[in-house]
PDB file of C-alpha atoms in Angstrom:
ATOM      1  CA  MET E   1       0.000   0.000   0.000  1.00  0.00           C
ATOM      2  CA  ALA E   2       1.358   3.445  -1.005  1.00  0.00           C
ATOM      3  CA  VAL E   3       2.044   5.830   1.761  1.00  0.00           C
ATOM      4  CA  ASN E   4       2.155   9.676   1.164  1.00  0.00           C
ATOM      5  CA  GLU E   5       5.311  11.101   2.630  1.00  0.00           C
ATOM      6  CA  LEU E   6       4.689  13.900   5.021  1.00  0.00           C
ATOM      7  CA  PRO E   7       6.875  16.991   4.469  1.00  0.00           C
ATOM      8  CA  THR E   8       9.771  17.133   6.791  1.00  0.00           C
ATOM      9  CA  ASP E   9      10.575  20.131   8.948  1.00  0.00           C
ATOM     10  CA  ARG E  10      13.518  20.894   6.673  1.00  0.00           C
ATOM     11  CA  THR E  11      11.278  20.983   3.572  1.00  0.00           C
ATOM     12  CA  LEU E  12       8.786  23.272   5.282  1.00  0.00           C
ATOM     13  CA  ALA E  13      11.562  25.608   6.366  1.00  0.00           C
ATOM     14  CA  ALA E  14      12.974  25.750   2.825  1.00  0.00           C
ATOM     15  CA  ASP E  15       9.541  26.588   1.371  1.00  0.00           C
ATOM     16  CA  THR E  16       9.055  29.315   3.948  1.00  0.00           C
ATOM     17  CA  VAL E  17      12.434  30.850   3.136  1.00  0.00           C
ATOM     18  CA  ARG E  18      11.732  30.765  -0.616  1.00  0.00           C
ATOM     19  CA  THR E  19       8.329  32.408  -0.073  1.00  0.00           C
ATOM     20  CA  ARG E  20       9.856  35.133   2.032  1.00  0.00           C
ATOM     21  CA  ILE E  21      12.573  35.701  -0.551  1.00  0.00           C
ATOM     22  CA  ARG E  22       9.938  36.055  -3.294  1.00  0.00           C
ATOM     23  CA  ILE E  23       7.932  38.518  -1.195  1.00  0.00           C
ATOM     24  CA  ALA E  24      11.070  40.508  -0.377  1.00  0.00           C
ATOM     25  CA  ALA E  25      12.066  40.540  -4.047  1.00  0.00           C
ATOM     26  CA  VAL E  26       8.623  41.791  -5.090  1.00  0.00           C
ATOM     27  CA  LEU E  27       8.701  44.482  -2.419  1.00  0.00           C
ATOM     28  CA  ALA E  28      12.225  45.519  -3.401  1.00  0.00           C
ATOM     29  CA  LEU E  29      11.279  45.671  -7.078  1.00  0.00           C
ATOM     30  CA  SER E  30       8.140  47.671  -6.286  1.00  0.00           C
ATOM     31  CA  LEU E  31      10.134  50.096  -4.165  1.00  0.00           C
ATOM     32  CA  ALA E  32      12.722  50.443  -6.907  1.00  0.00           C
ATOM     33  CA  LEU E  33      10.015  51.173  -9.479  1.00  0.00           C
ATOM     34  CA  ILE E  34       8.451  53.768  -7.176  1.00  0.00           C
ATOM     35  CA  LEU E  35      11.832  55.443  -6.677  1.00  0.00           C
ATOM     36  CA  VAL E  36      12.524  55.454 -10.428  1.00  0.00           C
ATOM     37  CA  TRP E  37       9.088  56.955 -11.121  1.00  0.00           C
ATOM     38  CA  ARG E  38       9.572  59.588  -8.431  1.00  0.00           C
ATOM     39  CA  PHE E  39      13.010  60.432  -9.792  1.00  0.00           C
ATOM     40  CA  TYR E  40      11.503  60.888 -13.244  1.00  0.00           C
ATOM     41  CA  VAL E  41       8.788  63.187 -11.896  1.00  0.00           C
ATOM     42  CA  LEU E  42      11.255  65.356  -9.975  1.00  0.00           C
ATOM     43  CA  GLN E  43      14.093  65.455 -12.490  1.00  0.00           C
ATOM     44  CA  VAL E  44      12.271  65.385 -15.805  1.00  0.00           C
ATOM     45  CA  ASP E  45       8.520  65.916 -15.716  1.00  0.00           C
ATOM     46  CA  GLN E  46       8.459  68.725 -13.102  1.00  0.00           C
ATOM     47  CA  TYR E  47      12.040  69.927 -13.384  1.00  0.00           C
ATOM     48  CA  GLU E  48      11.182  73.504 -14.347  1.00  0.00           C
ATOM     49  CA  ARG E  49       8.538  73.803 -11.620  1.00  0.00           C
ATOM     50  CA  TYR E  50      10.795  72.668  -8.805  1.00  0.00           C
ATOM     51  CA  ARG E  51      13.737  74.592 -10.196  1.00  0.00           C
ATOM     52  CA  THR E  52      11.658  77.754 -10.077  1.00  0.00           C
ATOM     53  CA  LEU E  53      10.450  77.005  -6.541  1.00  0.00           C
ATOM     54  CA  SER E  54      14.023  76.484  -5.388  1.00  0.00           C
ATOM     55  CA  LEU E  55      14.890  79.922  -6.720  1.00  0.00           C
ATOM     56  CA  ASP E  56      12.077  81.802  -4.976  1.00  0.00           C
ATOM     57  CA  ASN E  57      14.540  84.327  -3.584  1.00  0.00           C
ATOM     58  CA  HIS E  58      15.648  85.051  -7.188  1.00  0.00           C
ATOM     59  CA  ILE E  59      12.157  85.543  -8.613  1.00  0.00           C
ATOM     60  CA  ARG E  60      10.954  89.092  -9.120  1.00  0.00           C
ATOM     61  CA  ILE E  61       7.496  90.339 -10.065  1.00  0.00           C
ATOM     62  CA  GLN E  62       7.745  93.532 -12.098  1.00  0.00           C
ATOM     63  CA  ALA E  63       4.888  95.874 -12.909  1.00  0.00           C
ATOM     64  CA  LEU E  64       4.494  96.887 -16.549  1.00  0.00           C
ATOM     65  CA  PRO E  65       3.074 100.424 -16.687  1.00  0.00           C
ATOM     66  CA  PRO E  66       0.338 101.103 -19.247  1.00  0.00           C
ATOM     67  CA  VAL E  67       0.672 103.624 -22.065  1.00  0.00           C
ATOM     68  CA  ARG E  68      -1.450 106.672 -21.271  1.00  0.00           C
ATOM     69  CA  GLY E  69      -4.206 107.412 -23.768  1.00  0.00           C
ATOM     70  CA  LEU E  70      -3.917 110.152 -26.385  1.00  0.00           C
ATOM     71  CA  VAL E  71      -5.998 113.336 -26.406  1.00  0.00           C
ATOM     72  CA  LEU E  72      -7.167 114.642 -29.803  1.00  0.00           C
ATOM     73  CA  ASP E  73      -9.093 117.683 -30.980  1.00  0.00           C
ATOM     74  CA  ARG E  74     -12.337 117.285 -32.957  1.00  0.00           C
ATOM     75  CA  ASN E  75     -10.376 116.870 -36.215  1.00  0.00           C
ATOM     76  CA  GLY E  76      -7.915 114.280 -34.924  1.00  0.00           C
ATOM     77  CA  VAL E  77      -5.044 116.679 -34.188  1.00  0.00           C
ATOM     78  CA  VAL E  78      -2.918 115.287 -31.342  1.00  0.00           C
ATOM     79  CA  LEU E  79      -3.032 117.514 -28.261  1.00  0.00           C
ATOM     80  CA  ALA E  80      -1.454 115.144 -25.710  1.00  0.00           C
ATOM     81  CA  ARG E  81       0.857 112.209 -26.485  1.00  0.00           C
ATOM     82  CA  ASN E  82       3.687 110.122 -25.061  1.00  0.00           C
ATOM     83  CA  THR E  83       7.331 110.436 -26.101  1.00  0.00           C
ATOM     84  CA  ALA E  84      10.324 108.387 -24.988  1.00  0.00           C
ATOM     85  CA  VAL E  85      12.860 110.044 -22.678  1.00  0.00           C
ATOM     86  CA  TYR E  86      15.784 108.643 -20.703  1.00  0.00           C
ATOM     87  CA  ILE E  87      16.125 108.721 -16.925  1.00  0.00           C
ATOM     88  CA  LEU E  88      18.747 107.604 -14.400  1.00  0.00           C
ATOM     89  CA  GLN E  89      17.684 105.177 -11.674  1.00  0.00           C
ATOM     90  CA  VAL E  90      19.731 103.979  -8.691  1.00  0.00           C
ATOM     91  CA  VAL E  91      19.457 100.816  -6.580  1.00  0.00           C
ATOM     92  CA  PRO E  92      21.174 102.082  -3.380  1.00  0.00           C
ATOM     93  CA  GLU E  93      22.199  98.674  -1.991  1.00  0.00           C
ATOM     94  CA  LYS E  94      24.246  98.009  -5.134  1.00  0.00           C
ATOM     95  CA  VAL E  95      26.279 101.220  -4.827  1.00  0.00           C
ATOM     96  CA  ASP E  96      29.415 101.028  -2.666  1.00  0.00           C
ATOM     97  CA  ASP E  97      29.694 104.762  -1.978  1.00  0.00           C
ATOM     98  CA  LEU E  98      26.721 106.992  -2.807  1.00  0.00           C
ATOM     99  CA  ASP E  99      28.631 110.237  -2.310  1.00  0.00           C
ATOM    100  CA  VAL E 100      31.375 109.211  -4.736  1.00  0.00           C
ATOM    101  CA  MET E 101      28.795 107.967  -7.224  1.00  0.00           C
ATOM    102  CA  LEU E 102      26.865 111.252  -7.072  1.00  0.00           C
ATOM    103  CA  GLN E 103      30.028 113.234  -7.631  1.00  0.00           C
ATOM    104  CA  GLN E 104      31.193 111.146 -10.598  1.00  0.00           C
ATOM    105  CA  VAL E 105      27.791 110.766 -12.258  1.00  0.00           C
ATOM    106  CA  GLY E 106      27.120 114.447 -11.634  1.00  0.00           C
ATOM    107  CA  ALA E 107      30.258 115.333 -13.567  1.00  0.00           C
ATOM    108  CA  LEU E 108      29.036 113.269 -16.526  1.00  0.00           C
ATOM    109  CA  VAL E 109      25.409 114.366 -16.781  1.00  0.00           C
ATOM    110  CA  GLY E 110      25.378 117.670 -14.909  1.00  0.00           C
ATOM    111  CA  LEU E 111      23.389 116.825 -11.797  1.00  0.00           C
ATOM    112  CA  THR E 112      22.036 119.994 -10.190  1.00  0.00           C
ATOM    113  CA  PRO E 113      21.953 120.611  -6.415  1.00  0.00           C
ATOM    114  CA  VAL E 114      18.152 120.413  -6.598  1.00  0.00           C
ATOM    115  CA  GLU E 115      18.308 116.973  -8.261  1.00  0.00           C
ATOM    116  CA  VAL E 116      20.800 115.679  -5.696  1.00  0.00           C
ATOM    117  CA  SER E 117      18.699 117.005  -2.824  1.00  0.00           C
ATOM    118  CA  ALA E 118      15.535 115.429  -4.253  1.00  0.00           C
ATOM    119  CA  PHE E 119      17.373 112.120  -4.710  1.00  0.00           C
ATOM    120  CA  ARG E 120      18.527 112.085  -1.081  1.00  0.00           C
ATOM    121  CA  ALA E 121      14.975 112.824   0.053  1.00  0.00           C
ATOM    122  CA  ARG E 122      13.663 109.859  -1.952  1.00  0.00           C
ATOM    123  CA  LEU E 123      16.342 107.613  -0.447  1.00  0.00           C
ATOM    124  CA  LYS E 124      14.810 108.073   2.985  1.00  0.00           C
ATOM    125  CA  LYS E 125      11.372 106.964   1.809  1.00  0.00           C
ATOM    126  CA  GLN E 126      12.226 103.864  -0.234  1.00  0.00           C
ATOM    127  CA  PRO E 127      13.845 100.497   0.591  1.00  0.00           C
ATOM    128  CA  ALA E 128      17.497 100.156  -0.408  1.00  0.00           C
ATOM    129  CA  PHE E 129      16.689  97.374  -2.884  1.00  0.00           C
ATOM    130  CA  GLU E 130      14.223  99.495  -4.887  1.00  0.00           C
ATOM    131  CA  LYS E 131      15.087 101.832  -7.747  1.00  0.00           C
ATOM    132  CA  VAL E 132      15.267 105.516  -6.843  1.00  0.00           C
ATOM    133  CA  LEU E 133      15.031 108.259  -9.471  1.00  0.00           C
ATOM    134  CA  LEU E 134      18.241 110.265  -9.768  1.00  0.00           C
ATOM    135  CA  LYS E 135      17.722 112.350 -12.912  1.00  0.00           C
ATOM    136  CA  ALA E 136      14.740 112.709 -15.231  1.00  0.00           C
ATOM    137  CA  LYS E 137      14.710 113.686 -18.905  1.00  0.00           C
ATOM    138  CA  LEU E 138      18.346 113.433 -19.960  1.00  0.00           C
ATOM    139  CA  ASP E 139      19.089 115.168 -23.247  1.00  0.00           C
ATOM    140  CA  ASP E 140      20.767 113.363 -26.154  1.00  0.00           C
ATOM    141  CA  VAL E 141      24.300 114.342 -25.135  1.00  0.00           C
ATOM    142  CA  GLN E 142      23.783 113.334 -21.499  1.00  0.00           C
ATOM    143  CA  THR E 143      22.216 110.042 -22.572  1.00  0.00           C
ATOM    144  CA  ALA E 144      25.093 109.162 -24.901  1.00  0.00           C
ATOM    145  CA  THR E 145      27.722 110.228 -22.359  1.00  0.00           C
ATOM    146  CA  PHE E 146      26.344 108.060 -19.581  1.00  0.00           C
ATOM    147  CA  ALA E 147      25.602 105.117 -21.891  1.00  0.00           C
ATOM    148  CA  VAL E 148      29.304 104.641 -22.694  1.00  0.00           C
ATOM    149  CA  ASN E 149      30.218 104.962 -19.000  1.00  0.00           C
ATOM    150  CA  GLU E 150      27.398 102.914 -17.464  1.00  0.00           C
ATOM    151  CA  TYR E 151      29.703  99.936 -16.812  1.00  0.00           C
ATOM    152  CA  ARG E 152      31.582 102.057 -14.267  1.00  0.00           C
ATOM    153  CA  PHE E 153      28.542 102.502 -12.044  1.00  0.00           C
ATOM    154  CA  PRO E 154      27.008  99.279 -10.703  1.00  0.00           C
ATOM    155  CA  GLY E 155      23.517  99.960  -9.415  1.00  0.00           C
ATOM    156  CA  VAL E 156      22.968 102.984 -11.692  1.00  0.00           C
ATOM    157  CA  THR E 157      20.903 102.312 -14.806  1.00  0.00           C
ATOM    158  CA  LEU E 158      19.845 104.311 -17.837  1.00  0.00           C
ATOM    159  CA  GLU E 159      16.203 103.591 -18.665  1.00  0.00           C
ATOM    160  CA  ALA E 160      13.798 104.703 -21.373  1.00  0.00           C
ATOM    161  CA  VAL E 161      10.376 105.795 -20.115  1.00  0.00           C
ATOM    162  CA  LEU E 162       7.387 107.512 -21.669  1.00  0.00           C
ATOM    163  CA  HIS E 163       6.981 111.230 -20.975  1.00  0.00           C
ATOM    164  CA  ARG E 164       3.733 113.155 -21.451  1.00  0.00           C
ATOM    165  CA  ASP E 165       4.121 115.719 -24.211  1.00  0.00           C
ATOM    166  CA  TYR E 166       1.810 118.536 -25.339  1.00  0.00           C
ATOM    167  CA  PRO E 167       2.574 119.570 -28.957  1.00  0.00           C
ATOM    168  CA  GLU E 168       0.510 122.767 -28.741  1.00  0.00           C
ATOM    169  CA  GLY E 169       2.139 123.875 -25.489  1.00  0.00           C
ATOM    170  CA  SER E 170       0.496 126.866 -23.810  1.00  0.00           C
ATOM    171  CA  LEU E 171      -2.258 127.024 -26.450  1.00  0.00           C
ATOM    172  CA  THR E 172      -4.198 124.184 -24.817  1.00  0.00           C
ATOM    173  CA  ALA E 173      -2.685 124.195 -21.320  1.00  0.00           C
ATOM    174  CA  HIS E 174      -5.752 125.523 -19.474  1.00  0.00           C
ATOM    175  CA  VAL E 175      -7.957 122.894 -21.105  1.00  0.00           C
ATOM    176  CA  LEU E 176      -5.704 119.848 -20.948  1.00  0.00           C
ATOM    177  CA  GLY E 177      -3.915 120.566 -17.682  1.00  0.00           C
ATOM    178  CA  TYR E 178      -0.919 118.300 -17.118  1.00  0.00           C
ATOM    179  CA  VAL E 179       0.338 115.167 -15.380  1.00  0.00           C
ATOM    180  CA  GLY E 180       2.873 115.106 -12.544  1.00  0.00           C
ATOM    181  CA  ARG E 181       4.603 112.672 -10.216  1.00  0.00           C
ATOM    182  CA  ILE E 182       2.300 110.941  -7.745  1.00  0.00           C
ATOM    183  CA  SER E 183       2.635 112.788  -4.441  1.00  0.00           C
ATOM    184  CA  GLU E 184       1.887 111.655  -0.901  1.00  0.00           C
ATOM    185  CA  SER E 185      -1.437 113.490  -1.020  1.00  0.00           C
ATOM    186  CA  ASP E 186      -2.264 111.713  -4.304  1.00  0.00           C
ATOM    187  CA  GLN E 187      -1.476 108.346  -2.709  1.00  0.00           C
ATOM    188  CA  ALA E 188      -4.119 108.989  -0.080  1.00  0.00           C
ATOM    189  CA  THR E 189      -6.857 109.163  -2.732  1.00  0.00           C
ATOM    190  CA  LEU E 190      -5.643 106.881  -5.535  1.00  0.00           C
ATOM    191  CA  ASP E 191      -6.236 103.129  -5.733  1.00  0.00           C
ATOM    192  CA  ALA E 192      -2.712 101.730  -5.291  1.00  0.00           C
ATOM    193  CA  SER E 193      -3.569  98.504  -7.133  1.00  0.00           C
ATOM    194  CA  ALA E 194      -4.443 100.496 -10.278  1.00  0.00           C
ATOM    195  CA  TYR E 195      -1.146 102.405 -10.225  1.00  0.00           C
ATOM    196  CA  GLN E 196       1.396  99.550 -10.059  1.00  0.00           C
ATOM    197  CA  GLY E 197       4.471 100.763 -11.958  1.00  0.00           C
ATOM    198  CA  VAL E 198       2.836 104.136 -12.697  1.00  0.00           C
ATOM    199  CA  ARG E 199       4.743 107.253 -11.612  1.00  0.00           C
ATOM    200  CA  SER E 200       2.402 110.057 -12.642  1.00  0.00           C
ATOM    201  CA  THR E 201      -1.233 111.096 -12.557  1.00  0.00           C
ATOM    202  CA  GLY E 202      -3.392 113.895 -13.934  1.00  0.00           C
ATOM    203  CA  LYS E 203      -3.137 117.026 -11.802  1.00  0.00           C
ATOM    204  CA  ILE E 204      -5.614 119.460 -13.375  1.00  0.00           C
ATOM    205  CA  GLY E 205      -7.795 119.875 -16.462  1.00  0.00           C
ATOM    206  CA  ILE E 206      -8.742 117.071 -18.841  1.00  0.00           C
ATOM    207  CA  GLU E 207      -5.787 115.012 -17.595  1.00  0.00           C
ATOM    208  CA  LYS E 208      -7.316 114.926 -14.116  1.00  0.00           C
ATOM    209  CA  GLN E 209     -11.006 114.862 -15.060  1.00  0.00           C
ATOM    210  CA  TYR E 210     -10.576 111.792 -17.292  1.00  0.00           C
ATOM    211  CA  GLU E 211      -7.752 110.142 -15.355  1.00  0.00           C
ATOM    212  CA  SER E 212      -9.464 106.752 -15.105  1.00  0.00           C
ATOM    213  CA  ALA E 213     -10.080 106.603 -18.867  1.00  0.00           C
ATOM    214  CA  LEU E 214      -6.602 107.785 -19.845  1.00  0.00           C
ATOM    215  CA  LEU E 215      -4.696 105.668 -17.317  1.00  0.00           C
ATOM    216  CA  GLY E 216      -5.044 102.159 -18.764  1.00  0.00           C
ATOM    217  CA  ARG E 217      -4.327  98.947 -16.844  1.00  0.00           C
ATOM    218  CA  SER E 218      -0.930  97.804 -15.548  1.00  0.00           C
ATOM    219  CA  GLY E 219       0.534  94.464 -16.589  1.00  0.00           C
ATOM    220  CA  PHE E 220       2.961  92.200 -14.750  1.00  0.00           C
ATOM    221  CA  GLU E 221       5.820  89.883 -15.529  1.00  0.00           C
ATOM    222  CA  GLN E 222       7.517  87.292 -13.339  1.00  0.00           C
ATOM    223  CA  VAL E 223      11.224  87.032 -14.089  1.00  0.00           C
ATOM    224  CA  GLU E 224      14.161  85.026 -12.812  1.00  0.00           C
ATOM    225  CA  ILE E 225      17.196  87.132 -11.936  1.00  0.00           C
ATOM    226  CA  ASP E 226      20.792  86.305 -11.084  1.00  0.00           C
ATOM    227  CA  ALA E 227      22.788  87.447  -8.063  1.00  0.00           C
ATOM    228  CA  HIS E 228      23.520  90.763  -9.809  1.00  0.00           C
ATOM    229  CA  GLY E 229      19.872  91.514 -10.508  1.00  0.00           C
ATOM    230  CA  ARG E 230      20.116  90.766 -14.233  1.00  0.00           C
ATOM    231  CA  THR E 231      17.103  89.118 -15.841  1.00  0.00           C
ATOM    232  CA  LEU E 232      17.792  85.516 -16.863  1.00  0.00           C
ATOM    233  CA  ARG E 233      14.391  84.573 -18.241  1.00  0.00           C
ATOM    234  CA  THR E 234      10.738  85.567 -18.181  1.00  0.00           C
ATOM    235  CA  ILE E 235       8.586  83.010 -16.366  1.00  0.00           C
ATOM    236  CA  SER E 236       5.192  84.559 -17.062  1.00  0.00           C
ATOM    237  CA  ARG E 237       3.827  87.800 -18.453  1.00  0.00           C
ATOM    238  CA  SER E 238       0.532  89.687 -18.461  1.00  0.00           C
ATOM    239  CA  SER E 239       0.619  92.621 -20.881  1.00  0.00           C
ATOM    240  CA  ALA E 240      -0.497  96.110 -19.892  1.00  0.00           C
ATOM    241  CA  ALA E 241      -3.601  97.603 -21.522  1.00  0.00           C
ATOM    242  CA  PRO E 242      -3.236 101.156 -22.916  1.00  0.00           C
ATOM    243  CA  GLY E 243      -5.514 103.986 -21.868  1.00  0.00           C
ATOM    244  CA  HIS E 244      -8.397 105.159 -24.028  1.00  0.00           C
ATOM    245  CA  THR E 245      -7.975 107.869 -26.662  1.00  0.00           C
ATOM    246  CA  LEU E 246     -10.101 110.952 -25.928  1.00  0.00           C
ATOM    247  CA  SER E 247     -11.532 113.058 -28.737  1.00  0.00           C
ATOM    248  CA  LEU E 248     -12.482 116.556 -27.573  1.00  0.00           C
ATOM    249  CA  THR E 249     -14.961 118.938 -29.194  1.00  0.00           C
ATOM    250  CA  LEU E 250     -12.191 121.553 -29.192  1.00  0.00           C
ATOM    251  CA  ASP E 251     -10.911 122.861 -32.554  1.00  0.00           C
ATOM    252  CA  VAL E 252      -7.214 123.706 -32.359  1.00  0.00           C
ATOM    253  CA  ASP E 253      -7.449 126.091 -35.333  1.00  0.00           C
ATOM    254  CA  LEU E 254     -10.137 128.073 -33.511  1.00  0.00           C
ATOM    255  CA  GLN E 255      -7.877 128.030 -30.446  1.00  0.00           C
ATOM    256  CA  ARG E 256      -5.133 129.738 -32.444  1.00  0.00           C
ATOM    257  CA  ALA E 257      -7.573 132.306 -33.831  1.00  0.00           C
ATOM    258  CA  ALA E 258      -8.938 133.054 -30.350  1.00  0.00           C
ATOM    259  CA  ARG E 259      -5.456 133.495 -28.901  1.00  0.00           C
ATOM    260  CA  ALA E 260      -4.482 135.812 -31.743  1.00  0.00           C
ATOM    261  CA  ALA E 261      -7.617 137.885 -31.112  1.00  0.00           C
ATOM    262  CA  LEU E 262      -6.841 138.076 -27.407  1.00  0.00           C
ATOM    263  CA  GLY E 263      -3.282 139.208 -28.076  1.00  0.00           C
ATOM    264  CA  ASN E 264      -1.337 140.285 -24.999  1.00  0.00           C
ATOM    265  CA  ARG E 265      -4.430 141.202 -23.028  1.00  0.00           C
ATOM    266  CA  ARG E 266      -5.512 139.322 -19.934  1.00  0.00           C
ATOM    267  CA  GLY E 267      -8.794 137.487 -20.218  1.00  0.00           C
ATOM    268  CA  ALA E 268     -10.478 134.460 -21.716  1.00  0.00           C
ATOM    269  CA  VAL E 269     -12.277 133.500 -24.914  1.00  0.00           C
ATOM    270  CA  VAL E 270     -14.842 130.691 -25.000  1.00  0.00           C
ATOM    271  CA  ALA E 271     -16.834 129.641 -28.080  1.00  0.00           C
ATOM    272  CA  ILE E 272     -19.733 127.183 -27.805  1.00  0.00           C
ATOM    273  CA  ALA E 273     -21.811 125.648 -30.613  1.00  0.00           C
ATOM    274  CA  PRO E 274     -25.386 126.880 -29.901  1.00  0.00           C
ATOM    275  CA  SER E 275     -27.094 123.808 -31.340  1.00  0.00           C
ATOM    276  CA  THR E 276     -25.089 121.182 -29.418  1.00  0.00           C
ATOM    277  CA  GLY E 277     -23.478 122.992 -26.505  1.00  0.00           C
ATOM    278  CA  GLU E 278     -20.070 121.703 -27.600  1.00  0.00           C
ATOM    279  CA  VAL E 279     -17.103 123.781 -26.492  1.00  0.00           C
ATOM    280  CA  LEU E 280     -15.211 124.708 -29.668  1.00  0.00           C
ATOM    281  CA  THR E 281     -12.539 126.902 -28.144  1.00  0.00           C
ATOM    282  CA  MET E 282     -11.371 127.875 -24.678  1.00  0.00           C
ATOM    283  CA  VAL E 283      -8.399 130.208 -24.367  1.00  0.00           C
ATOM    284  CA  SER E 284      -7.115 131.972 -21.265  1.00  0.00           C
ATOM    285  CA  SER E 285      -4.345 134.529 -20.864  1.00  0.00           C
ATOM    286  CA  PRO E 286      -1.858 134.491 -19.306  1.00  0.00           C
ATOM    287  CA  SER E 287      -1.238 130.802 -19.888  1.00  0.00           C
ATOM    288  CA  PHE E 288       1.576 128.375 -19.017  1.00  0.00           C
ATOM    289  CA  ASP E 289       3.639 125.742 -20.799  1.00  0.00           C
ATOM    290  CA  PRO E 290       2.931 122.299 -19.348  1.00  0.00           C
TER     291      PRO E 290
END
C-alpha cells in the first residue's frame, strides 16, 4: 500500500524561506520602481517647476506700466501724447559709496543741487533694494555720455520711459492741464492697485477729469534674476492695456484764432456751438507751458 510522505521540517523551512525571498524581491522591485518613477517626476517631468520654486529668492514680479491714452481735438489733431525720454535710476544697496557715485555721475550728466537734494529725500522713503530716481529727462548728449560709461557705475541704470508731451504747449494748457509725479497726497486718494508701476497722474484739467479713462491697466511679468539683478528669463507675463484715446470737441485752429484775437491782453475766450453745446474753443491769458 502506497504511503504519502509527510513533508519534513527541513522541507517546510525551505519553502518558507523561498516564499519570504519572493515577497522581499517583489517588495524591493516595487520600491525600486516607485523610486525610479519619483526620480523621473522630480528630475524630468516637473524639473522647471521645482527649479523655479528652489529659486524663490531670485524671482521678481515687475509691474508693466500702461501707455497713457492720447488726447485729440475734434479733427484728430494730437493735443497730448507720449514720447520716450531717458532717466537715471539707482538701486542704493548696489552702490558702494553713494557720495562718490553722485560726484562722478554728476560730472558726466550735470546733476544739479536740486536733483541731488531730491534724490537724497527719496532715499529716505524707499527700501534700499528698490530703484530711486536720480535724474529725469536726460538730453541726447547726457544720454550718450552716460551710456558709454554705465559699466563704471554698478547699481545705476539708464532707462527709457514715456513722458507726457503737449505739442501745442500753452495754447491748450488751461484745457488739458498736465500730469505730474504721484505725491503723498495723491497716494491717499488713488487706488494703489491700479497704479502699479505708474509714476504720474493727472493734476488738473482734462488730464485729471478723465484720469481713469486715460490711465489704462498695468501688466505684470515674473522674471528670474541672477545674483547681480540681471534678468535671466521671463517666467510669465501679463501685458499692460493702454488707456483710451479721448476726442475733444475743441478745434485747435479756432484756439489759435482766439489766442491771436486776445493778443497780450488778460482774459479768456470761450466759443460754444449753440445747437449742441459743444465747447469749440477755450483760451485763457496768461497761460503756461505744461
